[in-house]
Short mmCIF file of C-alpha atoms in Angstrom, two decimals:
data_model
loop_
_atom_site.label_atom_id
_atom_site.label_comp_id
_atom_site.label_asym_id
_atom_site.label_seq_id
_atom_site.Cartn_x
_atom_site.Cartn_y
_atom_site.Cartn_z
CA UNK A 14 5.26 38.04 -18.45
CA UNK A 15 8.30 39.08 -16.42
CA UNK A 16 6.64 37.88 -13.22
CA UNK A 17 5.88 34.52 -14.83
CA UNK A 18 9.49 34.09 -15.98
CA UNK A 19 10.91 35.01 -12.56
CA UNK A 20 8.65 32.52 -10.81
CA UNK A 21 9.27 29.83 -13.44
CA UNK A 22 13.05 30.24 -13.08
CA UNK A 23 12.83 30.01 -9.30
CA UNK A 24 10.64 26.90 -9.56
CA UNK A 25 13.03 25.17 -11.99
CA UNK A 26 16.08 26.04 -9.90
CA UNK A 27 14.45 24.88 -6.69
CA UNK A 28 13.08 21.61 -8.06
CA UNK A 29 16.35 20.83 -9.83
CA UNK A 30 18.29 21.20 -6.59
CA UNK A 31 15.78 19.12 -4.64
CA UNK A 32 15.69 16.33 -7.23
CA UNK A 33 19.50 16.15 -7.47
CA UNK A 34 19.86 16.01 -3.67
CA UNK A 35 17.12 13.38 -3.40
CA UNK A 36 18.63 11.12 -6.03
CA UNK A 37 22.09 11.72 -4.56
CA UNK A 38 20.82 10.16 -1.33
CA UNK A 39 19.89 6.97 -3.17
CA UNK A 40 23.12 7.07 -5.17
CA UNK A 41 25.51 7.48 -2.24
CA UNK A 42 23.90 4.75 -0.14
CA UNK A 43 23.95 2.44 -3.18
CA UNK A 44 27.64 3.10 -3.76
CA UNK A 45 28.34 2.69 -0.02
CA UNK A 46 27.02 -0.86 -0.25
CA UNK A 47 28.76 -1.51 -3.60
CA UNK A 48 25.51 -1.56 -5.56
CA UNK A 49 25.79 -0.61 -9.22
CA UNK A 50 23.99 2.54 -10.33
CA UNK A 51 23.52 2.45 -14.09
CA UNK A 52 21.99 5.90 -14.58
CA UNK A 53 21.61 9.18 -12.70
CA UNK A 54 19.12 11.49 -14.42
CA UNK A 55 17.74 14.91 -13.55
CA UNK A 56 14.14 14.95 -14.86
CA UNK A 57 12.65 12.07 -16.80
CA UNK A 58 13.83 11.09 -20.26
CA UNK A 59 11.26 8.94 -22.09
CA UNK A 60 12.36 8.34 -25.70
CA UNK A 61 15.33 10.72 -25.61
CA UNK A 62 17.72 12.61 -23.29
CA UNK A 63 18.67 16.28 -23.62
CA UNK A 64 22.19 15.70 -22.34
CA UNK A 65 24.17 12.70 -21.12
CA UNK A 66 27.73 11.67 -20.45
CA UNK A 67 29.54 8.72 -18.91
CA UNK A 68 32.91 9.33 -17.26
CA UNK A 69 35.75 7.00 -18.19
CA UNK A 70 35.86 3.84 -16.03
CA UNK A 71 32.47 4.74 -14.50
CA UNK A 72 29.51 2.40 -14.25
CA UNK A 73 27.06 5.33 -14.15
CA UNK A 74 25.72 7.43 -17.02
CA UNK A 75 24.67 10.96 -16.01
CA UNK A 76 21.98 12.83 -17.93
CA UNK A 77 19.30 15.53 -18.05
CA UNK A 78 15.82 14.57 -19.26
CA UNK A 79 13.25 16.76 -20.96
CA UNK A 80 10.22 16.00 -18.75
CA UNK A 81 10.57 18.04 -15.50
CA UNK A 82 8.46 15.78 -13.29
CA UNK A 83 11.26 14.56 -11.05
CA UNK A 84 14.32 12.44 -11.63
CA UNK A 85 15.69 8.97 -10.96
CA UNK A 86 18.69 6.75 -10.42
CA UNK A 87 18.52 3.38 -12.18
CA UNK A 88 19.87 0.88 -9.69
CA UNK A 89 20.84 -2.52 -11.09
CA UNK A 90 18.63 -5.41 -10.03
CA UNK A 91 15.65 -3.35 -8.95
CA UNK A 92 12.12 -2.87 -10.31
CA UNK A 93 11.70 0.89 -10.56
CA UNK A 94 10.33 3.58 -12.91
CA UNK A 95 12.26 2.12 -15.85
CA UNK A 96 10.26 -1.15 -15.57
CA UNK A 97 13.34 -3.03 -16.79
CA UNK A 98 11.95 -6.53 -16.23
CA UNK A 99 14.42 -8.17 -18.62
CA UNK A 100 17.27 -7.53 -16.21
CA UNK A 101 15.33 -9.25 -13.44
CA UNK A 102 15.12 -12.43 -15.55
CA UNK A 103 18.91 -12.74 -15.65
CA UNK A 104 20.94 -14.58 -12.97
CA UNK A 105 21.40 -12.43 -9.86
CA UNK A 106 24.77 -10.65 -9.61
CA UNK A 107 26.51 -9.69 -6.33
CA UNK A 108 26.52 -5.98 -7.29
CA UNK A 109 22.74 -5.86 -7.81
CA UNK A 110 20.20 -4.32 -5.48
CA UNK A 111 18.31 -7.60 -5.08
CA UNK A 112 21.48 -9.35 -3.90
CA UNK A 113 21.99 -7.03 -0.92
CA UNK A 114 20.71 -7.69 2.61
CA UNK A 115 17.29 -6.19 3.39
CA UNK A 116 18.70 -3.61 5.81
CA UNK A 117 21.08 -2.28 3.12
CA UNK A 118 18.26 -2.07 0.57
CA UNK A 119 16.16 -0.27 3.17
CA UNK A 120 18.85 2.39 3.68
CA UNK A 121 19.26 2.81 -0.07
CA UNK A 122 15.53 3.48 -0.40
CA UNK A 123 15.26 5.94 2.51
CA UNK A 124 18.43 7.77 1.40
CA UNK A 125 16.53 10.21 -0.82
CA UNK A 126 14.00 11.15 1.84
CA UNK A 127 16.78 11.47 4.45
CA UNK A 128 18.84 13.78 2.23
CA UNK A 129 15.82 15.99 1.46
CA UNK A 130 15.00 16.37 5.13
CA UNK A 131 18.62 17.11 6.05
CA UNK A 132 18.81 19.64 3.21
CA UNK A 133 15.73 21.44 4.57
CA UNK A 134 17.24 21.59 8.06
CA UNK A 135 20.51 22.94 6.65
CA UNK A 136 18.75 25.60 4.54
CA UNK A 137 16.59 26.70 7.47
CA UNK A 138 19.72 26.97 9.63
CA UNK A 139 21.55 29.09 7.05
CA UNK A 140 18.49 31.32 6.59
CA UNK A 141 18.43 32.01 10.32
CA UNK A 142 22.18 32.63 10.33
CA UNK A 143 22.09 35.00 7.34
CA UNK A 144 18.80 36.84 7.89
CA UNK A 145 17.72 35.96 11.40
CA UNK A 146 14.06 35.47 12.24
CA UNK A 147 11.51 38.27 12.28
CA UNK A 148 7.82 38.08 13.03
CA UNK A 149 4.91 40.09 14.40
CA UNK A 150 3.56 38.74 17.72
CA UNK A 151 -0.18 38.40 17.13
CA UNK A 152 -0.92 39.08 20.80
CA UNK A 153 0.72 42.51 20.50
CA UNK A 154 -0.94 43.68 17.30
CA UNK A 155 -2.22 47.10 18.40
CA UNK A 156 -5.42 47.03 16.33
CA UNK A 157 -5.94 43.27 16.25
CA UNK A 158 -6.92 41.46 13.06
CA UNK A 159 -9.26 41.82 10.11
CA UNK A 160 -11.15 38.56 9.43
CA UNK A 161 -12.89 37.25 6.34
CA UNK A 162 -16.62 36.55 6.20
CA UNK A 163 -16.32 32.88 7.22
CA UNK A 164 -14.42 33.86 10.37
CA UNK A 165 -17.07 36.53 11.08
CA UNK A 166 -19.75 33.84 10.88
CA UNK A 167 -17.74 31.71 13.32
CA UNK A 168 -17.86 34.56 15.84
CA UNK A 169 -14.70 36.61 15.26
CA UNK A 170 -14.91 40.40 14.92
CA UNK A 171 -12.58 42.82 13.18
CA UNK A 172 -10.25 44.25 15.80
CA UNK A 173 -10.09 41.07 17.89
CA UNK A 174 -6.58 40.37 19.20
CA UNK A 175 -5.85 36.63 19.06
CA UNK A 176 -4.66 35.36 22.45
CA UNK A 177 -4.81 31.55 22.66
CA UNK A 178 -6.43 28.34 21.43
CA UNK A 179 -7.60 25.97 24.16
CA UNK A 180 -5.26 27.78 26.54
CA UNK A 181 -2.17 27.52 24.31
CA UNK A 182 -0.89 31.06 23.55
CA UNK A 183 -0.54 32.22 19.95
CA UNK A 184 2.85 33.48 18.84
CA UNK A 185 2.95 34.43 15.16
CA UNK A 186 0.91 34.59 11.98
CA UNK A 187 1.18 31.56 9.71
CA UNK A 188 -0.24 28.17 8.82
CA UNK A 189 0.41 26.95 12.37
CA UNK A 190 -1.89 29.70 13.67
CA UNK A 191 -4.74 28.66 11.37
CA UNK A 192 -4.28 24.98 12.27
CA UNK A 193 -4.36 25.82 15.97
CA UNK A 194 -7.59 27.81 15.50
CA UNK A 195 -9.52 25.23 13.45
CA UNK A 196 -8.40 22.33 15.67
CA UNK A 197 -9.40 24.14 18.87
CA UNK A 198 -12.70 24.01 20.70
CA UNK A 199 -12.35 27.55 22.04
CA UNK A 200 -10.24 30.54 20.98
CA UNK A 201 -9.65 33.40 23.39
CA UNK A 202 -9.47 36.92 21.97
CA UNK A 203 -9.06 40.39 23.42
CA UNK A 204 -12.12 42.43 22.37
CA UNK A 205 -12.55 46.06 23.42
CA UNK A 206 -10.03 45.56 26.19
CA UNK A 207 -11.71 42.45 27.62
CA UNK A 208 -11.14 38.76 27.01
CA UNK A 209 -13.87 36.96 25.04
CA UNK A 210 -14.29 33.37 23.86
CA UNK A 211 -15.07 32.16 20.34
CA UNK A 212 -16.29 28.57 20.04
CA UNK A 213 -15.00 26.93 16.85
CA UNK A 214 -17.45 24.95 14.67
CA UNK A 215 -16.26 21.54 13.49
CA UNK A 216 -16.49 22.36 9.78
CA UNK A 217 -14.58 25.65 9.95
CA UNK A 218 -11.62 24.45 7.89
CA UNK A 219 -13.86 23.09 5.11
CA UNK A 220 -15.56 26.47 4.90
CA UNK A 221 -12.24 28.33 4.92
CA UNK A 222 -10.87 26.12 2.13
CA UNK A 223 -13.76 27.25 -0.05
CA UNK A 224 -12.84 30.92 0.48
CA UNK A 225 -10.78 32.88 -2.00
CA UNK A 226 -9.42 35.23 0.68
CA UNK A 227 -7.10 34.78 3.65
CA UNK A 228 -8.80 33.96 6.92
CA UNK A 229 -7.25 36.99 8.65
CA UNK A 230 -4.67 39.74 8.37
CA UNK A 231 -3.29 42.42 10.61
CA UNK A 232 -5.18 45.69 10.95
CA UNK A 233 -2.71 48.43 10.08
CA UNK A 234 -2.99 51.79 11.82
CA UNK A 235 -3.31 54.85 9.59
CA UNK A 236 -0.05 56.66 10.32
CA UNK A 237 0.55 59.76 8.20
CA UNK A 238 3.76 59.60 6.18
CA UNK A 239 3.48 62.97 4.43
CA UNK A 240 1.13 65.95 4.22
CA UNK A 241 0.63 67.96 1.02
CA UNK A 242 1.02 71.70 1.63
CA UNK A 243 -2.10 73.76 1.06
CA UNK A 244 -4.47 70.75 1.18
CA UNK A 245 -7.20 70.22 3.83
CA UNK A 246 -5.04 68.05 6.14
CA UNK A 247 -2.19 70.57 6.20
CA UNK A 248 -4.55 73.50 6.73
CA UNK A 249 -6.20 71.64 9.63
CA UNK A 250 -2.82 71.04 11.29
CA UNK A 251 -2.19 67.30 10.73
CA UNK A 252 1.50 66.34 10.65
CA UNK A 253 3.63 63.37 9.52
CA UNK A 254 3.69 60.76 12.27
CA UNK A 255 0.13 61.44 13.43
CA UNK A 256 -1.89 58.24 13.81
CA UNK A 257 -5.55 58.57 12.80
CA UNK A 258 -7.67 56.38 15.07
CA UNK A 259 -11.27 57.51 14.46
CA UNK A 260 -13.36 58.89 11.61
CA UNK A 261 -16.52 60.68 12.74
CA UNK A 262 -16.33 58.89 16.11
CA UNK A 263 -15.86 55.37 14.64
CA UNK A 264 -12.66 53.40 15.27
CA UNK A 265 -10.77 52.84 12.02
CA UNK A 266 -7.65 51.21 10.63
CA UNK A 267 -5.85 52.06 7.38
CA UNK A 268 -8.14 50.16 5.01
CA UNK A 269 -11.26 51.27 6.88
CA UNK A 270 -10.37 54.90 6.26
CA UNK A 271 -9.59 54.37 2.57
CA UNK A 272 -12.77 52.35 2.02
CA UNK A 273 -15.02 54.84 3.81
CA UNK A 274 -13.69 57.80 1.84
CA UNK A 275 -14.09 55.91 -1.44
CA UNK A 276 -17.66 54.95 -0.52
CA UNK A 277 -18.54 58.57 0.22
CA UNK A 278 -17.14 59.60 -3.14
CA UNK A 279 -19.03 56.80 -4.90
CA UNK A 280 -22.30 57.63 -3.14
CA UNK A 281 -21.91 61.34 -3.88
CA UNK A 282 -22.58 62.43 -0.30
CA UNK A 283 -23.40 66.10 -0.02
CA UNK A 284 -21.37 66.78 3.13
CA UNK A 285 -17.59 66.97 2.89
CA UNK A 286 -17.14 67.74 6.58
CA UNK A 287 -15.36 65.03 8.62
CA UNK A 288 -14.07 64.75 12.18
CA UNK A 289 -10.78 62.94 12.80
CA UNK A 290 -9.33 61.66 16.06
CA UNK A 291 -5.57 61.24 16.00
CA UNK A 292 -2.67 60.46 18.31
CA UNK A 293 0.49 62.61 18.33
CA UNK A 294 3.37 61.79 20.68
CA UNK A 295 1.02 59.79 22.89
CA UNK A 296 -1.58 62.58 23.14
CA UNK A 297 -5.05 62.08 21.61
CA UNK A 298 -6.82 65.01 19.97
CA UNK A 299 -9.73 65.65 17.59
CA UNK A 300 -10.14 68.10 14.71
CA UNK A 301 -12.66 68.87 11.99
CA UNK A 302 -11.93 69.58 8.35
CA UNK A 303 -13.56 69.68 4.93
CA UNK A 304 -12.40 67.31 2.16
CA UNK A 305 -11.99 68.33 -1.46
CA UNK A 306 -14.54 67.35 -4.13
CA UNK A 307 -13.03 63.84 -4.37
CA UNK A 308 -13.21 63.32 -0.60
CA UNK A 309 -9.44 63.51 -0.32
CA UNK A 310 -7.51 65.49 2.28
CA UNK A 311 -3.93 65.46 0.93
CA UNK A 312 -2.07 62.84 2.99
CA UNK A 313 -0.16 59.65 2.28
CA UNK A 314 0.05 56.75 4.71
CA UNK A 315 3.11 55.03 6.13
CA UNK A 316 3.20 51.48 4.73
CA UNK A 317 6.43 50.06 6.20
CA UNK A 318 5.33 47.20 8.43
CA UNK A 319 8.23 47.61 10.85
CA UNK A 320 7.06 51.18 11.54
CA UNK A 321 3.41 50.22 12.05
CA UNK A 322 3.44 46.92 13.93
CA UNK A 323 5.74 45.50 16.63
CA UNK A 324 8.30 43.28 14.90
CA UNK A 325 10.41 40.81 16.88
CA UNK A 326 13.85 40.28 15.35
CA UNK A 327 16.03 37.36 16.47
CA UNK A 328 19.64 36.99 15.38
CA UNK A 329 21.57 33.71 15.39
CA UNK A 330 25.26 32.91 15.44
CA UNK A 331 26.59 30.22 13.10
CA UNK A 332 26.44 27.51 15.76
CA UNK A 333 23.16 28.57 17.39
CA UNK A 334 21.46 28.61 13.98
CA UNK A 335 21.62 24.80 13.69
CA UNK A 336 19.42 23.82 16.65
CA UNK A 337 17.04 26.64 15.72
CA UNK A 338 16.99 25.43 12.09
CA UNK A 339 16.29 21.86 13.21
CA UNK A 340 13.42 23.05 15.41
CA UNK A 341 11.99 25.12 12.53
CA UNK A 342 12.22 22.17 10.15
CA UNK A 343 10.54 19.77 12.57
CA UNK A 344 7.74 22.26 13.32
CA UNK A 345 7.23 22.81 9.59
CA UNK A 346 6.95 19.05 9.04
CA UNK A 347 4.49 18.70 11.92
CA UNK A 348 2.35 21.53 10.55
CA UNK A 349 2.32 20.06 7.04
CA UNK A 350 1.45 16.57 8.28
CA UNK A 351 -1.31 18.03 10.45
CA UNK A 352 -2.90 19.73 7.45
CA UNK A 353 -2.80 16.64 5.23
CA UNK A 354 -6.07 15.35 6.71
CA UNK A 355 -7.94 18.22 5.10
CA UNK A 356 -6.96 17.04 1.59
CA UNK A 357 -9.37 14.13 1.96
CA UNK A 358 -12.38 16.44 2.13
CA UNK A 359 -14.30 17.73 -0.89
CA UNK A 360 -12.96 21.27 -0.54
CA UNK A 361 -9.47 20.00 0.31
CA UNK A 362 -9.28 18.01 -2.92
CA UNK A 363 -10.10 21.19 -4.85
CA UNK A 364 -7.13 22.94 -3.22
CA UNK A 365 -4.64 20.38 -4.53
CA UNK A 366 -2.37 22.16 -6.99
CA UNK A 367 0.26 21.33 -9.57
CA UNK A 368 3.21 23.23 -10.94
CA UNK A 369 1.23 26.44 -11.28
CA UNK A 370 0.35 26.41 -7.59
CA UNK A 371 3.91 25.55 -6.58
CA UNK A 372 5.30 28.31 -8.78
CA UNK A 373 2.87 30.86 -7.34
CA UNK A 374 4.31 30.47 -3.83
CA UNK A 375 7.58 32.00 -5.00
CA UNK A 376 7.81 35.82 -4.90
CA UNK A 377 7.09 37.85 -8.03
CA UNK A 378 10.42 39.66 -7.65
CA UNK A 379 13.73 37.95 -7.02
CA UNK A 380 14.28 37.53 -3.29
CA UNK A 381 16.97 35.10 -2.13
CA UNK A 382 15.55 34.93 1.38
CA UNK A 383 12.14 33.84 0.12
CA UNK A 384 13.66 31.57 -2.54
CA UNK A 385 15.62 29.58 0.03
CA UNK A 386 12.72 29.57 2.48
CA UNK A 387 10.36 28.11 -0.10
CA UNK A 388 13.03 25.64 -1.28
CA UNK A 389 13.41 24.35 2.28
CA UNK A 390 9.62 24.05 2.57
CA UNK A 391 9.40 22.13 -0.72
CA UNK A 392 12.21 19.86 0.45
CA UNK A 393 10.14 19.02 3.54
CA UNK A 394 7.11 18.30 1.34
CA UNK A 395 9.15 16.16 -1.06
CA UNK A 396 10.57 14.13 1.82
CA UNK A 397 7.16 13.54 3.37
CA UNK A 398 5.36 12.73 0.11
CA UNK A 399 8.07 10.27 -0.95
CA UNK A 400 7.91 8.32 2.28
CA UNK A 401 4.16 7.69 1.94
CA UNK A 402 3.54 3.93 1.54
CA UNK A 403 2.44 4.18 -2.09
CA UNK A 404 3.91 1.81 -4.69
CA UNK A 405 6.32 3.62 -7.06
CA UNK A 406 7.32 6.00 -4.26
CA UNK A 407 10.22 5.36 -1.88
CA UNK A 408 7.69 4.68 0.86
CA UNK A 409 6.17 1.84 -1.18
CA UNK A 410 9.56 0.15 -1.50
CA UNK A 411 10.17 0.71 2.22
CA UNK A 412 6.80 -0.90 3.02
CA UNK A 413 7.65 -4.03 1.04
CA UNK A 414 11.12 -4.21 2.57
CA UNK A 415 9.67 -3.99 6.08
CA UNK A 416 7.29 -6.80 5.14
CA UNK A 417 10.28 -8.83 3.97
CA UNK A 418 12.18 -8.21 7.20
CA UNK A 419 9.18 -9.17 9.35
CA UNK A 420 7.86 -12.08 7.28
CA UNK A 421 11.35 -13.24 6.22
CA UNK A 422 10.24 -13.64 2.62
CA UNK A 423 10.39 -11.36 -0.42
CA UNK A 424 7.35 -10.34 -2.45
CA UNK A 425 7.58 -11.94 -5.88
CA UNK A 426 9.00 -10.01 -8.83
CA UNK A 427 5.63 -10.26 -10.57
CA UNK A 428 3.89 -8.70 -7.56
CA UNK A 429 6.48 -5.89 -7.46
CA UNK A 430 5.93 -5.23 -11.18
CA UNK A 431 2.18 -4.96 -10.74
CA UNK A 432 2.53 -2.81 -7.61
CA UNK A 433 4.91 -0.48 -9.46
CA UNK A 434 2.45 -0.13 -12.34
CA UNK A 435 -0.48 0.59 -10.01
CA UNK A 436 1.57 3.14 -8.09
CA UNK A 437 2.67 4.91 -11.27
CA UNK A 438 -0.94 5.02 -12.47
CA UNK A 439 -2.10 6.55 -9.17
CA UNK A 440 0.68 9.14 -9.21
CA UNK A 441 -0.01 10.06 -12.83
CA UNK A 442 -3.73 10.47 -12.05
CA UNK A 443 -2.89 12.64 -9.04
CA UNK A 444 -0.57 14.75 -11.18
CA UNK A 445 -3.28 15.25 -13.80
CA UNK A 446 -5.85 16.21 -11.15
CA UNK A 447 -3.52 18.70 -9.48
CA UNK A 448 -2.62 20.45 -12.72
CA UNK A 449 -6.26 20.35 -13.87
CA UNK A 450 -7.12 22.31 -10.72
CA UNK A 451 -4.46 24.87 -11.71
CA UNK A 452 -6.10 25.26 -15.14
CA UNK A 453 -9.52 25.77 -13.53
CA UNK A 454 -8.13 28.42 -11.19
CA UNK A 455 -6.47 30.20 -14.10
CA UNK A 456 -9.66 30.20 -16.21
CA UNK A 457 -12.24 30.92 -13.50
#
């Protein structure tokens, strides 16, 4: 329950900030061009509003709705979510949206998307300034990667070190890495000290989307953190800092060792004698010992990533963080756009998620670094989704305005009303589908 509340609070805080900034973009551009904004609302407020106030001598009423599906600014003289068609039947006023030149209306409509994108770039920059950037170079992972079954079927083997995709070197683990792999014709790996090629099947991403496990993860070496006095490991001479590399002559990583010992216990093997190869201060040695009745030897493993894998840490000054933040934001947008094509497949449609999925990407414990990182990512998504040319979204309005600029004629008010209704229906259906997928994941 505590985990749910922490994630729910992070989700509400993040979405509230993003919605306010988005609507502020529309609001400020509207006020810049002396267009009246009648209402500024965080969340939607059908039938009633949780809170509202209107400052003295202000044209705008500010409020908080009860339906947390977004927010809106009601701009005078515009067909929007409010579907206020009565206003459109009145004589046009100079302070209305419809009275402004097309280029001003275009800027008002792209203001929300622009502000969301700029917010993401600013957050990314401040993250780099405050925390820097740390990552594990996949080419330098000492034991390579563990792959799921789909990747095994494609030709990858546990222990492969990922080198490049179609000649482009890999840098770090992440969604960009997966995209590079599935879009490549050939991936080069380092296998048993020699380069090998894996040829990627065309349907790899569809098969990966159907998996319930990550496509790959780092293989962690088994480095001893502590040794229990009087137990088999201590009696055999193992020490903290020793790195176990082989069990009975077979190369192992941390999870391999744990799994093998559990399997021996489960199978009730008669022999408790094992042979371990380990590295101490760069010197490799081998010893034999006898486990206890539970196939345990009295050691705990080091689990701090920075002690097990090579971590690159980059620090940024206040001024250098901005170009780095811009580059990170643009790369994030490119990666997200590149993955959108997979949503139009059968398995991709199943992956579409609603508020449950969005909430699950936040950490289970409060972490400001991750909170701001995910908020920046959601801001990128919100900007991109809103600029799609779908009626009822900002991109739909932009599409019709571009038509007006090119054709030199406005779409009729009746057409705009029908387009708005169709767009709202499509968005509502998409919202239902996404949250229905969340329910299915929760139940099954």
